Each structure stands twice: as structure tokens, then as C-alpha cells.
Amino acid sequence: MAITLRSRAIRLGEQSFPYFFGEDCIDEIGDAIARMECDTLVFVTDDHVLALYRPLLERLARGIPSIILSHRPGESMKTLACLSSHVETALRAGVTRRSVVVSFGGGVPGNLAGLMANLLFRGVRLVHVPTSTIAAMDSVLSLKQAINSPVGKNHLGTYYAPTAVYADVRLFASLPERELRSGLCEMAKNCLAIRPEALDQLRAIIDSGELATPRALTWLLDASIEAKTAVTRDDTFERRAGLVLEYGHTVGHAIEISDHRARGAAGVAHGEAIALGMLVAAHISRAREWLSDDEVRIHHEIVTGLGVEPRLPGSVGVEEVLAVVKDDNKKGYLDARADAVPMVLLRGLGRPERTGELPLTHVALAEIRRALDAMARTTAAAVRV
Ligand SMILES: NC(=O)c1ccc[n+]([C@@H]2O[C@H](COP(=O)([O-])OP(=O)(O)OC[C@H]3O[C@@H](n4cnc5c(N)ncnc54)[C@H](O)[C@@H]3O)[C@@H](O)[C@H]2O)c1
């Protein structure tokens, strides 16, 4: 049964936009887009999402002239070549300043659409309809729109706000289990690092085993919006309070990169890697006597509850991870040290340690090595509670 769209106002510094969400609400989203009075809709999606949802794009368009720009699924399409091809197709099809770019897909079509909307005529209206949990609970809540360079991830980008975001949680039902859980790991990060008061409800949902029901997904989406906007409200560019969103990312990102070098696309999913990074961060905080055994246990309980094995993938070695950690992109935020990197560490659930106003602290590579060694030795049984 259709329910009325719920909405939340998202404010990121000077910028703000509404986020509407609900269940079985494609027609309501179509109504809202029709009210934008545009001349053309430019849908940006990927081939996999398009194969699943082409009829929904027709329902969203309501007869407004539309073009569909689609590419192969996956991170490898976040390139200048793909962006350039989409922009050229749109221009040749006759888009104008009155057109609206609509991302319909995960974070990859979302980032390509965001950059494209910002570039076309120095800025046309952008609407996000996220179809993955990562896109809905994370990337559309940020103004960051970036693609990858041949040298590295998210090197080419800008900040650009959508006119609105519309999410129908029913769309997440077709996500592969791995993608669903990957998004929920980022959501778990928000609870551990920002909103521990939401942990009881998260644990109840995990225990019920019903993560993919519309009711659970609606709560998870609402809680993600609440947690993420709490730290980005006054931090448009996510360079101050918003840095807490990097919890688990220093080591997690290094595990992800190392595993993808070893196993390609079969490597650990982004959210799972972040979950492992959070466990490493929690162990370091425990060693510093900042977190209690109980708080570390809560980390393990949530991470394993989301189906992540709490140990390094067999294809990844401690030294490789440390080599990538040394290049982490948060290095410029604190003074440079040869034997340490800035990381988000918790002094309690929801309480990051700060250096000045930044939720970052120097962590010695030796501390990270000890925590990784401990995790490499850990067996799932040893941490089950
Ligand atoms: N801007 C930001 O701040 C920010 C934040 C987080 C992530 N991101 C970016 O987002 C990307 C990751 O997002 P993602 O995981 O959504 O990637 P993605 O767009 O590649 O989607 C992942 C996979 O899920 C599939 N998929 C999407 N929706 C589906 C659905 N409803 N049913 C079935 N399959 C579906 C896609 O076809 C794809 O194969 C990365 O490039 C990351 O850099 C950006």
C-alpha cells in the first residue's frame, strides 16, 4: 500500500535540499519531478539497474521528453571518458538550461550525474533517486561529486547540491545481499561514531534477521540521515566535524585497496572493509584504555551481525595494508609524522578524540600493526559473544 512521502530537510552549511523517502512511492516521485517544469529529463543509470527498472523510468518521466544515459555497472565507469560520452550524448540530444539530470542508481551513476549537472551550462538542476543503500544512506547526503583519474580514486570532482532527493526503499529489495550489507556497515559506523543512542534499535533489527524489510530499511535510512547531517550541518565540505564520517576508513580503505589488487572485483566490499577498519580502530582505542571491553564487544557484535567475518581476508597481508595506510588522504589535516597517520579514534561510543576542532588523532603505525596482527590471528569463534 502506498504511503505518503516523508521528508527531511538536509542542510550542509549554506546549501540545503529536501530528502523525500517512502515505500512504493514511484508515482509520487514522478508527480514531484513533473512539477519541476523542465523541458527534458536526463536519466543517468547503469545497464544492470536499467535492465531491472526501465518501466519505472517511464513512470517517472510521465511523458516528459527523456534521454537515458547508461553505462556498464561498477566503479570502473567513474571516468572522464564515461562522463564525456554522457555529456556529449546529452548535448547532441538537445538538453538546455531547463533540463533536469536525474541519477537513478547507486553511487556511481549518482557521482557521474552530479558532476554532469554541475558542468552542463555551469549548472542545471539535479535530482537523485538512489537505488542502493550506499547511495541512499551515504553518497546523496554529501555534496561531493567525484570521478576517478587514472592515478587514483575521486581525484576529479566538485561540490554540487541536488534540488531534491527521492528514495523508494522498495528499490533496495533487488540489491544483492553483499551490496545491501555493505551500505548497512556504513550505517553501523554512523551509530558507533556519531549516534550510539540508535544502537539498540540497530541491534534489534540485526537480531530479527529482517534487514531487508521496508520497515527496517525506512528506519535505517531515517537514522542515517539523522546521524550524517548531525556532523555535516555546519561543515559543507566535510573537512571539520564531518571528518568523523571517516571512522574505520583509514585502515578499511587500505584493506579494500589491497584486496582489490589481489582479487579484483571479488575483493571485499567497501562497507565490509570499513567494518574491518572500525574493528582495528576499536582495538587501538582499547589498547589506549579509551574504549571498554564492552564497547569493543558491541563493535564485534554489530559487524558480525551484518555478516562480516572479523578478520583480514586471506589474500591480504598486514604489511601491504600498512603500506597503503601510509598514503591515506587525511595526512594533510594534522602535522606530518613519519611513523604515524591521522585517524578517527573513539574515546567512547559517539565520542571521537579531537586534535583542536578536528575529530582526528595521530596513531603510530606500530599501534595499527599490533591491531592488524591481532585481527589476523582472530577466529570468528573467539569473538562471538
Ligand atoms: N559522494 C560521496 O560522498 C560518496 C559517499 C559514498 C560513496 N560514494 C561513491 O559511491 C560509489 C559506491 O556506491 P554503490 O555501492 O552504490 O556503487 P554502484 O553504483 O556501482 O552500485 C553497486 C552495484 O549495485 C547495483 N545496483 C544498484 N542499485 C541496485 C538495485 N536496486 N538492485 C540491484 N542492483 C543494484 C549496481 O548495478 C552495481 O552493480 C563509489 O564510487 C563511492 O566513491 C560517494
PDB file of C-alpha atoms in Angstrom, residues 178 181-182 185 268-277 307-309:
ATOM      1  CA  ARG A 178      26.552  -8.111  -0.453  1.00  0.00           C
ATOM      2  CA  ARG A 181      25.038  -5.254   3.808  1.00  0.00           C
ATOM      3  CA  SER A 182      27.839  -3.040   2.530  1.00  0.00           C
ATOM      4  CA  CYS A 185      28.033  -1.291   7.517  1.00  0.00           C
ATOM      5  CA  VAL A 268      35.950  -7.361  -0.032  1.00  0.00           C
ATOM      6  CA  ALA A 269      33.022  -4.899  -0.499  1.00  0.00           C
ATOM      7  CA  HIS A 270      33.602  -1.269   0.518  1.00  0.00           C
ATOM      8  CA  GLY A 271      31.311  -1.374   3.568  1.00  0.00           C
ATOM      9  CA  GLU A 272      32.775  -4.678   4.789  1.00  0.00           C
ATOM     10  CA  ALA A 273      36.271  -3.186   4.559  1.00  0.00           C
ATOM     11  CA  ILE A 274      35.114  -0.171   6.589  1.00  0.00           C
ATOM     12  CA  ALA A 275      33.647  -2.559   9.175  1.00  0.00           C
ATOM     13  CA  LEU A 276      37.062  -4.244   9.500  1.00  0.00           C
ATOM     14  CA  GLY A 277      38.680  -0.803   9.756  1.00  0.00           C
ATOM     15  CA  GLY A 307      27.671 -10.830   8.159  1.00  0.00           C
ATOM     16  CA  VAL A 308      31.288  -9.610   8.134  1.00  0.00           C
ATOM     17  CA  GLU A 309      33.978 -12.117   9.174  1.00  0.00           C
TER      18      GLU A 309
END
